[in-house]
Short mmCIF file of C-alpha atoms and ligand atoms in Angstrom, two decimals:
data_model
loop_
_atom_site.label_atom_id
_atom_site.label_comp_id
_atom_site.label_asym_id
_atom_site.label_seq_id
_atom_site.Cartn_x
_atom_site.Cartn_y
_atom_site.Cartn_z
CA MET A 1 -0.15 0.04 -0.17
CA LYS A 2 1.43 3.50 -0.51
CA ARG A 3 2.34 5.46 2.55
CA ARG A 4 0.30 8.44 1.85
CA LYS A 5 -2.93 5.82 1.51
CA PHE A 6 -2.02 3.97 4.39
CA LEU A 7 -1.31 6.94 6.44
CA LYS A 8 -4.67 8.19 5.40
CA ARG A 9 -6.70 5.03 6.27
CA ALA A 10 -4.88 5.29 9.97
CA SER A 11 -5.94 8.50 10.60
CA ILE A 12 -9.34 8.02 9.39
CA THR A 13 -10.10 4.96 11.84
CA GLY A 14 -7.81 6.72 14.57
CA LEU A 15 -6.09 3.41 14.29
CA GLY A 16 -2.00 3.17 15.75
CA LEU A 17 0.46 2.59 12.70
CA ALA A 18 1.46 -0.19 14.53
CA VAL A 19 -0.40 -2.93 13.19
CA THR A 20 0.74 -3.80 9.80
CA PRO A 21 4.65 -3.35 10.45
CA SER A 22 4.62 -5.29 14.04
CA ILE A 23 3.09 -8.18 11.88
CA ALA A 24 5.40 -7.77 9.22
CA SER A 25 8.32 -7.83 11.75
CA CYS A 26 7.63 -11.37 13.22
CA THR A 27 9.63 -13.86 13.37
CA THR A 28 8.98 -17.44 12.25
CA GLU A 29 8.71 -19.41 15.72
CA ASN A 30 6.40 -16.94 17.14
CA LYS A 31 4.66 -15.36 13.89
CA LYS A 32 1.42 -16.65 14.78
CA GLU A 33 1.55 -15.66 18.88
CA GLN A 34 2.70 -12.00 17.74
CA LYS A 35 0.18 -11.62 15.03
CA VAL A 36 -2.63 -12.36 16.91
CA ALA A 37 -1.44 -9.90 19.68
CA ALA A 38 -0.85 -7.46 17.14
CA ILE A 39 -4.06 -7.54 15.73
CA GLY A 40 -6.23 -7.85 19.08
CA LYS A 41 -4.18 -4.86 20.62
CA ALA A 42 -5.76 -2.63 17.74
CA VAL A 43 -9.24 -4.26 17.41
CA VAL A 44 -9.70 -7.78 17.39
CA PRO A 45 -11.88 -9.67 18.08
CA ILE A 46 -14.72 -7.44 16.77
CA THR A 47 -18.04 -8.31 15.38
CA VAL A 48 -20.81 -5.93 13.25
CA ALA A 49 -24.52 -6.61 12.24
CA THR A 50 -27.03 -4.61 10.24
CA TRP A 51 -29.61 -2.67 12.57
CA ARG A 52 -29.85 -2.47 16.17
CA PHE A 53 -29.23 -6.59 16.84
CA HIS A 54 -27.63 -5.93 19.83
CA ASN A 55 -28.79 -9.31 21.31
CA ALA A 56 -26.72 -11.06 18.41
CA THR A 57 -23.83 -9.19 18.52
CA LYS A 58 -23.49 -9.82 22.05
CA ALA A 59 -24.05 -13.40 21.67
CA ALA A 60 -21.18 -13.61 18.59
CA TRP A 61 -18.78 -11.89 20.98
CA GLU A 62 -19.62 -14.20 23.63
CA VAL A 63 -18.22 -16.85 20.87
CA LEU A 64 -15.17 -14.06 20.51
CA GLU A 65 -14.63 -13.58 23.84
CA LYS A 66 -13.46 -17.25 24.77
CA GLY A 67 -11.25 -17.65 21.75
CA GLY A 68 -14.26 -19.15 19.48
CA THR A 69 -14.12 -18.94 15.79
CA ALA A 70 -15.50 -16.56 13.83
CA ILE A 71 -17.83 -18.76 11.83
CA ASP A 72 -19.01 -20.20 15.16
CA ALA A 73 -19.80 -16.31 16.41
CA VAL A 74 -22.09 -15.29 13.33
CA GLU A 75 -24.02 -18.33 13.23
CA GLN A 76 -24.62 -18.01 17.17
CA GLY A 77 -25.44 -14.49 16.45
CA CYS A 78 -27.76 -15.26 13.77
CA ARG A 79 -29.93 -17.79 15.77
CA VAL A 80 -30.86 -15.41 18.07
CA GLU A 81 -32.81 -12.84 15.85
CA GLU A 82 -33.80 -15.77 14.33
CA ALA A 83 -35.48 -17.60 17.11
CA ASP A 84 -37.13 -14.08 18.35
CA VAL A 85 -40.74 -14.09 17.39
CA LYS A 86 -40.91 -10.45 17.85
CA ASN A 87 -38.53 -9.89 15.19
CA THR A 88 -40.89 -10.10 11.77
CA THR A 89 -38.21 -9.82 9.32
CA VAL A 90 -36.01 -13.11 10.62
CA GLY A 91 -36.51 -16.83 11.21
CA LYS A 92 -39.59 -17.37 13.42
CA GLY A 93 -42.34 -14.91 13.19
CA GLY A 94 -40.81 -13.23 9.98
CA ALA A 95 -43.09 -11.85 7.69
CA PRO A 96 -44.78 -14.28 5.28
CA ASP A 97 -45.28 -13.95 1.29
CA ARG A 98 -48.14 -12.59 -0.05
CA ASP A 99 -49.85 -16.04 0.22
CA GLY A 100 -49.00 -16.03 4.08
CA ASN A 101 -46.18 -18.93 3.63
CA VAL A 102 -43.20 -17.88 5.55
CA THR A 103 -40.12 -18.41 3.58
CA LEU A 104 -36.43 -17.87 4.76
CA ASP A 105 -32.94 -17.19 3.04
CA ALA A 106 -30.07 -17.78 4.79
CA CYS A 107 -26.52 -18.02 4.14
CA ILE A 108 -23.02 -18.56 5.59
CA MET A 109 -19.17 -17.91 4.63
CA ASP A 110 -15.96 -19.05 6.07
CA LYS A 111 -12.43 -18.07 6.37
CA ASN A 112 -11.53 -20.41 3.46
CA GLY A 113 -14.13 -19.32 1.12
CA ASN A 114 -16.78 -21.55 1.60
CA TYR A 115 -20.09 -21.02 1.71
CA GLY A 116 -23.38 -22.45 2.42
CA ALA A 117 -27.22 -21.19 1.81
CA VAL A 118 -30.64 -21.85 1.69
CA VAL A 119 -33.33 -20.27 0.00
CA CYS A 120 -36.99 -20.16 0.11
CA MET A 121 -37.17 -22.68 2.86
CA GLU A 122 -40.23 -23.38 5.14
CA ASN A 123 -41.12 -24.67 8.53
CA ILE A 124 -37.21 -24.80 9.82
CA VAL A 125 -36.66 -21.53 12.81
CA HIS A 126 -32.87 -21.61 11.96
CA PRO A 127 -31.92 -21.60 8.08
CA VAL A 128 -28.22 -20.18 9.24
CA SER A 129 -27.35 -23.19 11.04
CA VAL A 130 -28.71 -25.09 7.93
CA ALA A 131 -27.04 -23.14 5.53
CA ARG A 132 -23.88 -24.36 7.93
CA LYS A 133 -24.79 -27.85 7.38
CA VAL A 134 -25.08 -27.11 3.49
CA MET A 135 -21.69 -25.83 3.56
CA GLU A 136 -19.99 -28.83 5.79
CA GLU A 137 -22.27 -31.61 4.78
CA THR A 138 -22.66 -31.37 1.19
CA PRO A 139 -20.94 -31.56 -1.91
CA HIS A 140 -23.41 -28.38 -3.12
CA VAL A 141 -23.19 -24.81 -1.83
CA LEU A 142 -27.15 -23.75 -2.16
CA LEU A 143 -29.93 -25.45 -1.55
CA ALA A 144 -33.40 -24.44 -2.31
CA GLY A 145 -37.44 -24.77 -0.98
CA LYS A 146 -38.48 -28.26 -0.40
CA GLY A 147 -35.10 -29.67 -0.76
CA ALA A 148 -33.76 -27.44 1.80
CA GLU A 149 -36.08 -28.48 4.07
CA GLN A 150 -35.93 -32.32 3.47
CA PHE A 151 -32.38 -31.91 3.94
CA ALA A 152 -32.56 -30.06 7.67
CA VAL A 153 -34.78 -32.60 8.47
CA GLU A 154 -32.55 -35.21 7.67
CA GLN A 155 -29.90 -33.12 9.63
CA GLY A 156 -31.73 -33.23 12.73
CA PHE A 157 -33.78 -29.76 12.64
CA LYS A 158 -37.47 -30.01 13.41
CA ARG A 159 -40.46 -28.72 11.57
CA GLU A 160 -42.00 -25.92 13.24
CA LYS A 161 -44.32 -23.33 12.37
CA LEU A 162 -42.96 -20.15 11.55
CA LEU A 163 -46.35 -17.95 11.10
CA THR A 164 -47.08 -16.35 14.23
CA GLU A 165 -50.32 -15.07 15.17
CA ALA A 166 -49.14 -11.02 15.40
CA SER A 167 -47.74 -11.67 11.64
CA LYS A 168 -50.60 -13.46 10.38
CA LYS A 169 -52.56 -10.46 11.66
CA ALA A 170 -50.58 -7.90 10.14
CA TRP A 171 -50.62 -9.92 6.90
CA GLU A 172 -54.42 -10.27 6.85
CA LYS A 173 -54.34 -6.28 7.33
CA TRP A 174 -51.75 -5.90 4.40
CA LYS A 175 -54.03 -7.95 2.25
CA ILE A 176 -56.94 -5.38 2.31
CA LYS A 177 -54.89 -2.59 1.57
CA SER A 178 -52.82 -4.08 -0.92
CA GLU A 179 -55.11 -5.06 -4.00
CA TYR A 180 -52.61 -8.51 -3.16
CA LYS A 181 -49.48 -6.91 -4.84
CA PRO A 182 -46.49 -7.03 -2.88
CA ILE A 183 -45.28 -3.50 -2.08
CA ILE A 184 -41.72 -2.42 -2.33
CA ASN A 185 -40.99 -0.14 0.63
CA ILE A 186 -38.68 1.07 2.87
CA GLU A 187 -39.57 -0.04 6.04
CA ASN A 188 -40.45 -3.49 5.99
CA HIS A 189 -37.17 -4.94 6.32
CA ASP A 190 -34.47 -5.71 9.16
CA THR A 191 -32.54 -8.56 7.88
CA ILE A 192 -29.35 -9.41 9.89
CA GLY A 193 -26.29 -9.59 8.00
CA MET A 194 -23.22 -10.42 10.60
CA LEU A 195 -19.40 -10.03 10.30
CA ALA A 196 -16.94 -11.34 12.73
CA ILE A 197 -13.16 -11.72 13.69
CA ASP A 198 -11.82 -13.85 15.93
CA LYS A 199 -8.95 -13.79 17.94
CA ASN A 200 -6.56 -15.76 15.60
CA GLY A 201 -7.77 -12.80 12.91
CA ASP A 202 -9.73 -14.81 10.55
CA ILE A 203 -13.15 -13.43 9.19
CA SER A 204 -16.48 -14.99 8.64
CA GLY A 205 -19.95 -13.55 7.91
CA ALA A 206 -23.67 -14.80 8.06
CA CYS A 207 -26.77 -13.08 6.36
CA THR A 208 -30.31 -14.34 7.35
CA THR A 209 -33.97 -13.21 6.46
CA SER A 210 -37.54 -14.27 5.90
CA GLY A 211 -37.08 -11.37 2.66
CA MET A 212 -39.39 -8.56 2.00
CA ALA A 213 -42.54 -8.77 3.66
CA TYR A 214 -45.57 -10.07 1.38
CA LYS A 215 -43.05 -10.51 -1.42
CA MET A 216 -44.63 -13.14 -4.32
CA ALA A 217 -44.34 -16.24 -3.68
CA GLY A 218 -40.97 -18.25 -4.64
CA ARG A 219 -39.35 -14.46 -4.84
CA VAL A 220 -35.51 -14.67 -3.42
CA GLY A 221 -33.90 -11.18 -2.60
CA ASP A 222 -30.19 -10.98 -2.37
CA SER A 223 -29.35 -12.61 1.49
CA ALA A 224 -28.55 -15.39 0.86
CA VAL A 225 -26.76 -15.19 -2.70
CA ILE A 226 -22.90 -15.25 -2.30
CA GLY A 227 -21.64 -11.59 -3.40
CA SER A 228 -24.69 -9.81 -2.93
CA GLY A 229 -26.03 -10.28 0.61
CA LEU A 230 -22.50 -11.22 1.88
CA PHE A 231 -18.83 -11.58 0.54
CA ILE A 232 -16.22 -12.82 2.54
CA ASP A 233 -12.61 -12.99 1.61
CA ASN A 234 -10.09 -13.51 4.23
CA SER A 235 -7.19 -11.89 2.71
CA VAL A 236 -9.19 -8.61 2.64
CA GLY A 237 -12.33 -8.36 4.78
CA GLY A 238 -15.91 -8.98 4.33
CA ALA A 239 -19.56 -7.15 3.58
CA THR A 240 -23.20 -7.52 3.92
CA ALA A 241 -26.46 -5.92 2.80
CA THR A 242 -29.68 -5.17 3.60
CA GLY A 243 -32.69 -3.66 2.09
CA MET A 244 -34.29 -4.24 -1.29
CA GLY A 245 -32.28 -7.17 -2.23
CA GLU A 246 -33.30 -6.67 -6.31
CA GLU A 247 -31.24 -3.71 -6.06
CA VAL A 248 -28.34 -5.36 -4.12
CA LEU A 249 -28.25 -8.86 -6.58
CA LYS A 250 -28.11 -6.30 -9.63
CA THR A 251 -25.07 -4.82 -8.49
CA VAL A 252 -23.55 -7.40 -6.67
CA GLY A 253 -23.02 -5.12 -3.52
CA SER A 254 -21.05 -7.05 -1.13
CA TYR A 255 -18.44 -8.42 -3.64
CA LEU A 256 -18.22 -5.04 -4.97
CA ILE A 257 -17.52 -3.76 -1.73
CA VAL A 258 -14.86 -6.55 -1.11
CA GLU A 259 -13.13 -6.06 -4.22
CA LEU A 260 -13.01 -1.93 -3.43
CA MET A 261 -11.67 -2.81 -0.08
CA ARG A 262 -8.77 -5.28 -2.10
CA GLN A 263 -7.85 -2.06 -4.29
CA GLY A 264 -7.74 -0.10 -1.01
CA ARG A 265 -10.73 1.58 -0.33
CA SER A 266 -11.36 1.76 3.19
CA PRO A 267 -14.58 -0.11 4.47
CA GLN A 268 -16.47 3.33 4.86
CA GLU A 269 -14.98 4.51 1.26
CA ALA A 270 -16.23 1.08 -0.27
CA CYS A 271 -19.96 1.09 1.17
CA GLU A 272 -20.37 4.56 -0.30
CA GLU A 273 -19.32 3.17 -3.81
CA GLY A 274 -21.56 0.22 -3.36
CA VAL A 275 -24.83 2.62 -2.80
CA LYS A 276 -23.81 4.96 -5.50
CA ARG A 277 -23.88 2.14 -8.07
CA ILE A 278 -27.30 1.70 -7.18
CA VAL A 279 -28.43 5.36 -6.92
CA SER A 280 -26.77 5.91 -10.46
CA SER A 281 -28.26 3.28 -11.79
CA ASN A 282 -31.60 3.37 -10.28
CA PRO A 283 -33.41 6.59 -10.97
CA ASN A 284 -36.48 5.09 -8.35
CA TYR A 285 -33.76 5.10 -5.55
CA LYS A 286 -35.96 7.48 -3.27
CA ASN A 287 -38.34 4.69 -2.89
CA PHE A 288 -36.20 1.85 -1.53
CA GLN A 289 -33.71 1.39 1.52
CA VAL A 290 -30.67 -0.42 0.74
CA GLY A 291 -27.85 -0.44 3.67
CA TYR A 292 -24.48 -1.88 3.66
CA VAL A 293 -22.00 -2.78 6.61
CA ALA A 294 -18.04 -3.82 5.76
CA LEU A 295 -15.08 -4.93 8.21
CA ASN A 296 -11.48 -5.13 6.74
CA LYS A 297 -9.07 -7.42 8.33
CA GLN A 298 -7.55 -4.54 10.25
CA GLY A 299 -10.86 -4.45 12.10
CA GLU A 300 -11.89 -1.51 10.19
CA TYR A 301 -15.56 -0.95 9.82
CA GLY A 302 -17.82 0.95 7.76
CA CYS A 303 -21.58 1.35 6.61
CA TYR A 304 -23.82 3.58 4.31
CA CYS A 305 -27.05 3.50 3.28
CA ILE A 306 -29.49 5.01 0.55
CA HIS A 307 -32.10 6.11 3.61
CA GLY A 308 -30.75 8.05 6.55
CA GLY A 309 -32.69 5.63 9.76
CA PHE A 310 -29.67 2.62 8.89
CA GLY A 311 -27.21 1.88 11.71
CA ILE A 312 -24.74 -0.87 12.91
CA SER A 313 -24.33 -2.64 16.34
CA LYS A 314 -20.88 -3.44 17.11
CA TYR A 315 -18.93 -5.30 19.57
CA GLN A 316 -15.50 -4.81 20.29
CA GLU A 317 -13.02 -4.36 23.18
CA GLY A 318 -15.95 -5.88 25.56
CA LYS A 319 -18.04 -2.91 24.68
CA GLN A 320 -21.63 -2.79 22.52
CA THR A 321 -22.29 0.22 20.28
CA TYR A 322 -25.00 1.57 17.99
CA ILE A 323 -23.24 3.06 15.00
CA GLU A 324 -25.55 5.44 13.03
CA SER A 325 -24.79 5.58 9.04
CA GLY A 326 -24.07 7.97 7.07
CA SER A 327 -26.58 7.92 4.38
CA TYR A 328 -27.56 9.39 0.59
CA ILE A 329 -30.60 10.91 1.48
CA PRO A 330 -29.97 12.44 4.99
CA LYS A 331 -32.82 11.50 7.30
CA THR A 332 -35.41 13.94 7.87
C1 SD4 B 401 -34.21 -8.98 0.64
N1 SD4 B 401 -32.61 -7.96 1.87
O1 SD4 B 401 -34.76 -10.31 1.06
C2 SD4 B 401 -33.68 -8.95 1.89
C3 SD4 B 401 -34.55 -8.03 2.86
C4 SD4 B 401 -33.68 -7.19 3.75
O2 SD4 B 401 -33.79 -6.34 5.97
O3 SD4 B 401 -32.36 -6.71 3.85
N2 SD4 B 401 -34.39 -6.83 4.99
O4 SD4 B 401 -34.49 -8.80 -0.06
#
């Protein structure tokens, strides 16, 4: 990295300049230990998640703090939201599609570039864990619909009804007003995308959602699609998305952000560019929300969205914080 760029990055994040040089100067015998110490001193472990998912980042932090792996941390964090019936955008209690069926999308990606996902899966509370099983137990990376559900059951997951009374009532109310059309809007979403770096300095990520509320049956968004809702590269960092999945899919948003970081952009700059790609290609951008969060291997993070109101939950150095994202259209 050019010195000027490196200095700029360091001053943006307030990180000490010692991080990279101290890694570089390690001797072979104690290389691993020193690397951990050097990264750890600056920023890791760390976990970030879309929105105010503080319970999720807390659960992930508990894994990381004990020396657990980033992949376990993001899985555990996402499971918290999947099980929370009050969260109507993820897992059990999620808003159904326009026909009243709750269909879930989730994916997970590890430090070795392994990826697993399920889309349009019904009746299983923890799609993120099924996605992990796809990654670890099958020769495939993505299972859909009935096949995903059948695989989950074979792996020991129990079938459970996902539509709660509250979500059913909201859907029935929507049906009257909406003339039975899915409505694209900026309110009905709160997908959880999580990124974590463990004490060893390795990054993983996961993303899980019930998708757009009242979507067309069979509709799949960005969240479980590699490169769109999530992308991880252990030599660079990771990114994840929330909001209008169609727009994230069309711009392969998370992959774009990771590639921009590879080219030297900070996570913040990369997220801003990801949003600008959408804004510049879709004149309708005022009518939908997209938010990105990115984390690089130095533990620097960034987030940006189209409309104000988005933010991220972060757990680092034993402290949890909410960081309000900058936005292309300011919060009114
Ligand atoms: C989707 N991106 O299915 C998801 C929805 C979402 O917060 O992010 N909700 O398009």
